[in-house]
Every structure is written in structure tokens, then in C-alpha cells.
Amino acid sequence: MIGRAVVLVACILSMSCLASSGEWSAYIRQVEQADHKTLQALPEKIGSIGDTLDAEHSVELTTAISMALIKDPVSVINATKPLEKSTDRLQQRFGTSFICSIPGMTQFTQAQIEAYFAKAEPALKMAGSVAAECLGTMRDTLAEIRQEIAQSATK
């Protein structure tokens, strides 16, 4: 009986159970939709699950956060700023500078990256000074991507 309880507690706390139960998909949708309560709780959630996320789930979460950035830049920046300042490197991967660096670029095509930026730029501009640094980071990242593509095209 104690063994089952330990396994159950471990399962509840682990990402593999969260992912397999469908709760992970629901959580990702809430993040993508910029659900206010979900974004407010993001730093605490990352603090509790960040070190259990495998690469696939980390990419999925950072991509969801970057999609939320388009819908509610201020809330996303406010939620990711504490993660940026964390001393935990696993939590830092969800920080503002990474989210503003177009984290999905490793999976996106050039056209998808350009489409994402076309949506993100006006949203970040409208967010004003809170999002100015994020927009600058995103522009720098996009310039690097464009330069790399141009260089590889000339080879």
C-alpha cells in the first residue's frame, strides 16, 4: 500500500504523468490562449515542473509562451521576468530573453518565423515600454536568422 502511494505521488508530481493524462495538452492550450490565471501562475508552475521537463515538453511550453506573447505581451513579460532572473538554469530557459528570441525558430520554417514576427511586432509595439526590450531582442534574432539564411543561400 505504501509503495502504491509513493508511486501515485511520484506520478502526480512528474511530467510523464501530466503529459500522458491529457492535462499537459490542456495546460499548453491555456498558455497559448494567454489565459490570465495560467500566465500569473507560470513562474510558480515552472518552479515546480521546470526540472522535470524533457526537451520535447520544454520546446512545447516555450512555443506556447511565445504564442501567448502575441495575445498578451505584458502578462507574458511579467510572468517570464522572474524566470529570467532565476539562478536555476532550467528555469531561465523560460525567461523573457529566451521567449523574445523566437524560441520556435528551431522548428519553424522561414515563412512561419516571418509570419510570427509580423504578428508579434505590432502587439509588442502596442504594449509600449514594457515590451520595448523584448521587441528589440526579437528584431535582433530575426536579423540573425535572415543573415544566416542569406549566407547559406550564397554558398
PDB file of C-alpha atoms in Angstrom:
ATOM      1  CA  MET A   1       0.000   0.000   0.000  1.00  0.00           C
ATOM      2  CA  ILE A   2       2.783   2.446   0.880  1.00  0.00           C
ATOM      3  CA  GLY A   3       4.528   1.566  -2.367  1.00  0.00           C
ATOM      4  CA  ARG A   4       1.413   2.445  -4.379  1.00  0.00           C
ATOM      5  CA  ALA A   5       1.063   5.737  -2.528  1.00  0.00           C
ATOM      6  CA  VAL A   6       4.676   6.630  -3.291  1.00  0.00           C
ATOM      7  CA  VAL A   7       4.201   5.743  -6.966  1.00  0.00           C
ATOM      8  CA  LEU A   8       0.976   7.740  -7.095  1.00  0.00           C
ATOM      9  CA  VAL A   9       2.600  10.799  -5.518  1.00  0.00           C
ATOM     10  CA  ALA A  10       5.603  10.479  -7.848  1.00  0.00           C
ATOM     11  CA  CYS A  11       3.255  10.168 -10.805  1.00  0.00           C
ATOM     12  CA  ILE A  12       1.257  13.203  -9.780  1.00  0.00           C
ATOM     13  CA  LEU A  13       4.424  15.272  -9.491  1.00  0.00           C
ATOM     14  CA  SER A  14       6.142  14.007 -12.619  1.00  0.00           C
ATOM     15  CA  MET A  15       5.738  15.418 -16.095  1.00  0.00           C
ATOM     16  CA  SER A  16       5.372  11.999 -17.684  1.00  0.00           C
ATOM     17  CA  CYS A  17       2.088  11.501 -15.888  1.00  0.00           C
ATOM     18  CA  LEU A  18       0.993  15.045 -16.555  1.00  0.00           C
ATOM     19  CA  ALA A  19       1.780  14.657 -20.235  1.00  0.00           C
ATOM     20  CA  SER A  20       0.130  11.278 -20.585  1.00  0.00           C
ATOM     21  CA  SER A  21      -3.009  12.280 -18.718  1.00  0.00           C
ATOM     22  CA  GLY A  22      -4.009  14.973 -21.187  1.00  0.00           C
ATOM     23  CA  GLU A  23      -3.580  17.622 -18.516  1.00  0.00           C
ATOM     24  CA  TRP A  24      -0.411  18.749 -20.250  1.00  0.00           C
ATOM     25  CA  SER A  25      -2.262  19.423 -23.516  1.00  0.00           C
ATOM     26  CA  ALA A  26      -4.929  21.392 -21.670  1.00  0.00           C
ATOM     27  CA  TYR A  27      -2.233  23.377 -19.854  1.00  0.00           C
ATOM     28  CA  ILE A  28      -0.428  24.164 -23.109  1.00  0.00           C
ATOM     29  CA  ARG A  29      -3.707  25.379 -24.653  1.00  0.00           C
ATOM     30  CA  GLN A  30      -4.291  27.666 -21.662  1.00  0.00           C
ATOM     31  CA  VAL A  31      -0.804  29.104 -22.009  1.00  0.00           C
ATOM     32  CA  GLU A  32      -1.179  29.585 -25.794  1.00  0.00           C
ATOM     33  CA  GLN A  33      -4.522  31.331 -25.269  1.00  0.00           C
ATOM     34  CA  ALA A  34      -2.846  33.693 -22.779  1.00  0.00           C
ATOM     35  CA  ASP A  35      -5.217  32.666 -20.006  1.00  0.00           C
ATOM     36  CA  HIS A  36      -4.610  35.329 -17.359  1.00  0.00           C
ATOM     37  CA  LYS A  37      -4.610  32.987 -14.328  1.00  0.00           C
ATOM     38  CA  THR A  38      -2.379  30.494 -16.092  1.00  0.00           C
ATOM     39  CA  LEU A  39       0.131  33.193 -17.009  1.00  0.00           C
ATOM     40  CA  GLN A  40       0.107  34.633 -13.486  1.00  0.00           C
ATOM     41  CA  ALA A  41       0.893  31.178 -12.109  1.00  0.00           C
ATOM     42  CA  LEU A  42       3.558  30.464 -14.734  1.00  0.00           C
ATOM     43  CA  PRO A  43       6.626  31.291 -12.604  1.00  0.00           C
ATOM     44  CA  GLU A  44       5.401  29.045  -9.789  1.00  0.00           C
ATOM     45  CA  LYS A  45       4.433  26.281 -12.236  1.00  0.00           C
ATOM     46  CA  ILE A  46       7.850  26.439 -13.921  1.00  0.00           C
ATOM     47  CA  GLY A  47       9.460  26.365 -10.487  1.00  0.00           C
ATOM     48  CA  SER A  48       7.641  23.154  -9.667  1.00  0.00           C
ATOM     49  CA  ILE A  49       7.943  21.342 -13.008  1.00  0.00           C
ATOM     50  CA  GLY A  50      10.840  23.015 -14.833  1.00  0.00           C
ATOM     51  CA  ASP A  51      13.458  20.465 -13.872  1.00  0.00           C
ATOM     52  CA  THR A  52      11.240  17.523 -14.828  1.00  0.00           C
ATOM     53  CA  LEU A  53      10.555  18.671 -18.381  1.00  0.00           C
ATOM     54  CA  ASP A  54      12.266  16.803 -21.155  1.00  0.00           C
ATOM     55  CA  ALA A  55      13.407  18.613 -24.291  1.00  0.00           C
ATOM     56  CA  GLU A  56      10.156  17.982 -26.169  1.00  0.00           C
ATOM     57  CA  HIS A  57       7.958  19.368 -23.383  1.00  0.00           C
ATOM     58  CA  SER A  58      10.301  22.328 -22.875  1.00  0.00           C
ATOM     59  CA  VAL A  59      10.038  23.259 -26.548  1.00  0.00           C
ATOM     60  CA  GLU A  60       6.286  22.824 -26.437  1.00  0.00           C
ATOM     61  CA  LEU A  61       5.991  25.122 -23.421  1.00  0.00           C
ATOM     62  CA  THR A  62       8.336  27.810 -24.733  1.00  0.00           C
ATOM     63  CA  THR A  63       6.477  27.806 -28.049  1.00  0.00           C
ATOM     64  CA  ALA A  64       3.153  28.142 -26.210  1.00  0.00           C
ATOM     65  CA  ILE A  65       4.524  31.046 -24.181  1.00  0.00           C
ATOM     66  CA  SER A  66       5.760  32.745 -27.352  1.00  0.00           C
ATOM     67  CA  MET A  67       2.289  32.362 -28.886  1.00  0.00           C
ATOM     68  CA  ALA A  68       0.773  33.908 -25.761  1.00  0.00           C
ATOM     69  CA  LEU A  69       3.210  36.799 -26.173  1.00  0.00           C
ATOM     70  CA  ILE A  70       1.287  37.877 -29.279  1.00  0.00           C
ATOM     71  CA  LYS A  71      -2.021  37.873 -27.403  1.00  0.00           C
ATOM     72  CA  ASP A  72      -0.958  39.455 -24.116  1.00  0.00           C
ATOM     73  CA  PRO A  73       2.616  40.746 -24.195  1.00  0.00           C
ATOM     74  CA  VAL A  74       2.502  42.494 -20.833  1.00  0.00           C
ATOM     75  CA  SER A  75       1.259  39.439 -18.914  1.00  0.00           C
ATOM     76  CA  VAL A  76       3.774  37.164 -20.613  1.00  0.00           C
ATOM     77  CA  ILE A  77       6.662  39.532 -19.931  1.00  0.00           C
ATOM     78  CA  ASN A  78       5.558  39.931 -16.315  1.00  0.00           C
ATOM     79  CA  ALA A  79       5.364  36.140 -15.938  1.00  0.00           C
ATOM     80  CA  THR A  80       8.704  35.396 -17.589  1.00  0.00           C
ATOM     81  CA  LYS A  81      10.738  38.196 -15.993  1.00  0.00           C
ATOM     82  CA  PRO A  82      11.168  36.378 -12.647  1.00  0.00           C
ATOM     83  CA  LEU A  83      12.309  33.276 -14.546  1.00  0.00           C
ATOM     84  CA  GLU A  84      14.903  35.368 -16.356  1.00  0.00           C
ATOM     85  CA  LYS A  85      16.383  36.396 -13.013  1.00  0.00           C
ATOM     86  CA  SER A  86      16.310  32.902 -11.533  1.00  0.00           C
ATOM     87  CA  THR A  87      19.603  31.304 -10.517  1.00  0.00           C
ATOM     88  CA  ASP A  88      18.201  27.985 -11.751  1.00  0.00           C
ATOM     89  CA  ARG A  89      19.349  27.459 -15.343  1.00  0.00           C
ATOM     90  CA  LEU A  90      16.399  25.165 -16.003  1.00  0.00           C
ATOM     91  CA  GLN A  91      14.002  27.966 -15.106  1.00  0.00           C
ATOM     92  CA  GLN A  92      15.994  30.522 -17.110  1.00  0.00           C
ATOM     93  CA  ARG A  93      15.132  28.700 -20.334  1.00  0.00           C
ATOM     94  CA  PHE A  94      11.597  30.095 -19.912  1.00  0.00           C
ATOM     95  CA  GLY A  95      12.789  33.641 -19.197  1.00  0.00           C
ATOM     96  CA  THR A  96      11.888  36.750 -21.120  1.00  0.00           C
ATOM     97  CA  SER A  97      15.041  36.967 -23.223  1.00  0.00           C
ATOM     98  CA  PHE A  98      14.570  33.421 -24.493  1.00  0.00           C
ATOM     99  CA  ILE A  99      10.846  33.864 -25.153  1.00  0.00           C
ATOM    100  CA  CYS A 100      11.559  37.086 -27.029  1.00  0.00           C
ATOM    101  CA  SER A 101      14.200  35.296 -29.116  1.00  0.00           C
ATOM    102  CA  ILE A 102      11.556  33.384 -31.097  1.00  0.00           C
ATOM    103  CA  PRO A 103      12.014  30.002 -29.367  1.00  0.00           C
ATOM    104  CA  GLY A 104      10.052  28.148 -32.048  1.00  0.00           C
ATOM    105  CA  MET A 105      12.604  29.089 -34.681  1.00  0.00           C
ATOM    106  CA  THR A 106      14.243  25.683 -34.421  1.00  0.00           C
ATOM    107  CA  GLN A 107      11.019  24.084 -35.617  1.00  0.00           C
ATOM    108  CA  PHE A 108       9.548  26.852 -37.764  1.00  0.00           C
ATOM    109  CA  THR A 109      10.199  27.421 -41.425  1.00  0.00           C
ATOM    110  CA  GLN A 110      11.427  30.829 -42.559  1.00  0.00           C
ATOM    111  CA  ALA A 111       7.873  31.690 -43.638  1.00  0.00           C
ATOM    112  CA  GLN A 112       6.500  30.706 -40.209  1.00  0.00           C
ATOM    113  CA  ILE A 113       9.144  32.802 -38.458  1.00  0.00           C
ATOM    114  CA  GLU A 114       8.291  35.809 -40.629  1.00  0.00           C
ATOM    115  CA  ALA A 115       4.551  35.274 -40.002  1.00  0.00           C
ATOM    116  CA  TYR A 116       5.140  35.043 -36.261  1.00  0.00           C
ATOM    117  CA  PHE A 117       7.161  38.265 -36.279  1.00  0.00           C
ATOM    118  CA  ALA A 118       4.506  40.010 -38.384  1.00  0.00           C
ATOM    119  CA  LYS A 119       2.007  39.280 -35.582  1.00  0.00           C
ATOM    120  CA  ALA A 120       4.344  39.851 -32.665  1.00  0.00           C
ATOM    121  CA  GLU A 121       5.801  43.188 -33.753  1.00  0.00           C
ATOM    122  CA  PRO A 122       2.551  45.212 -33.646  1.00  0.00           C
ATOM    123  CA  ALA A 123       1.473  43.530 -30.405  1.00  0.00           C
ATOM    124  CA  LEU A 124       4.776  44.382 -28.742  1.00  0.00           C
ATOM    125  CA  LYS A 125       4.671  47.950 -30.075  1.00  0.00           C
ATOM    126  CA  MET A 126       1.184  48.412 -28.621  1.00  0.00           C
ATOM    127  CA  ALA A 127       2.410  47.114 -25.257  1.00  0.00           C
ATOM    128  CA  GLY A 128       4.718  50.117 -25.072  1.00  0.00           C
ATOM    129  CA  SER A 129       7.793  50.461 -22.914  1.00  0.00           C
ATOM    130  CA  VAL A 130       7.151  47.195 -21.049  1.00  0.00           C
ATOM    131  CA  ALA A 131       7.743  45.302 -24.288  1.00  0.00           C
ATOM    132  CA  ALA A 132      10.387  47.517 -25.917  1.00  0.00           C
ATOM    133  CA  GLU A 133      13.329  45.352 -24.853  1.00  0.00           C
ATOM    134  CA  CYS A 134      11.510  42.211 -25.965  1.00  0.00           C
ATOM    135  CA  LEU A 135      10.826  43.727 -29.368  1.00  0.00           C
ATOM    136  CA  GLY A 136      14.482  44.709 -29.695  1.00  0.00           C
ATOM    137  CA  THR A 137      15.563  41.160 -28.842  1.00  0.00           C
ATOM    138  CA  MET A 138      13.107  39.750 -31.368  1.00  0.00           C
ATOM    139  CA  ARG A 139      14.302  42.112 -34.109  1.00  0.00           C
ATOM    140  CA  ASP A 140      17.933  41.181 -33.403  1.00  0.00           C
ATOM    141  CA  THR A 141      17.093  37.480 -33.516  1.00  0.00           C
ATOM    142  CA  LEU A 142      15.209  37.857 -36.780  1.00  0.00           C
ATOM    143  CA  ALA A 143      18.078  39.822 -38.306  1.00  0.00           C
ATOM    144  CA  GLU A 144      20.474  36.999 -37.373  1.00  0.00           C
ATOM    145  CA  ILE A 145      18.146  34.388 -38.866  1.00  0.00           C
ATOM    146  CA  ARG A 146      17.820  36.364 -42.091  1.00  0.00           C
ATOM    147  CA  GLN A 147      21.587  36.808 -42.277  1.00  0.00           C
ATOM    148  CA  GLU A 148      22.212  33.081 -41.761  1.00  0.00           C
ATOM    149  CA  ILE A 149      19.709  32.228 -44.480  1.00  0.00           C
ATOM    150  CA  ALA A 150      21.269  34.743 -46.868  1.00  0.00           C
ATOM    151  CA  GLN A 151      24.749  33.364 -46.184  1.00  0.00           C
ATOM    152  CA  SER A 152      23.651  29.772 -46.706  1.00  0.00           C
ATOM    153  CA  ALA A 153      21.933  30.734 -49.970  1.00  0.00           C
ATOM    154  CA  THR A 154      25.180  32.170 -51.368  1.00  0.00           C
ATOM    155  CA  LYS A 155      27.187  29.016 -50.625  1.00  0.00           C
TER     156      LYS A 155
END
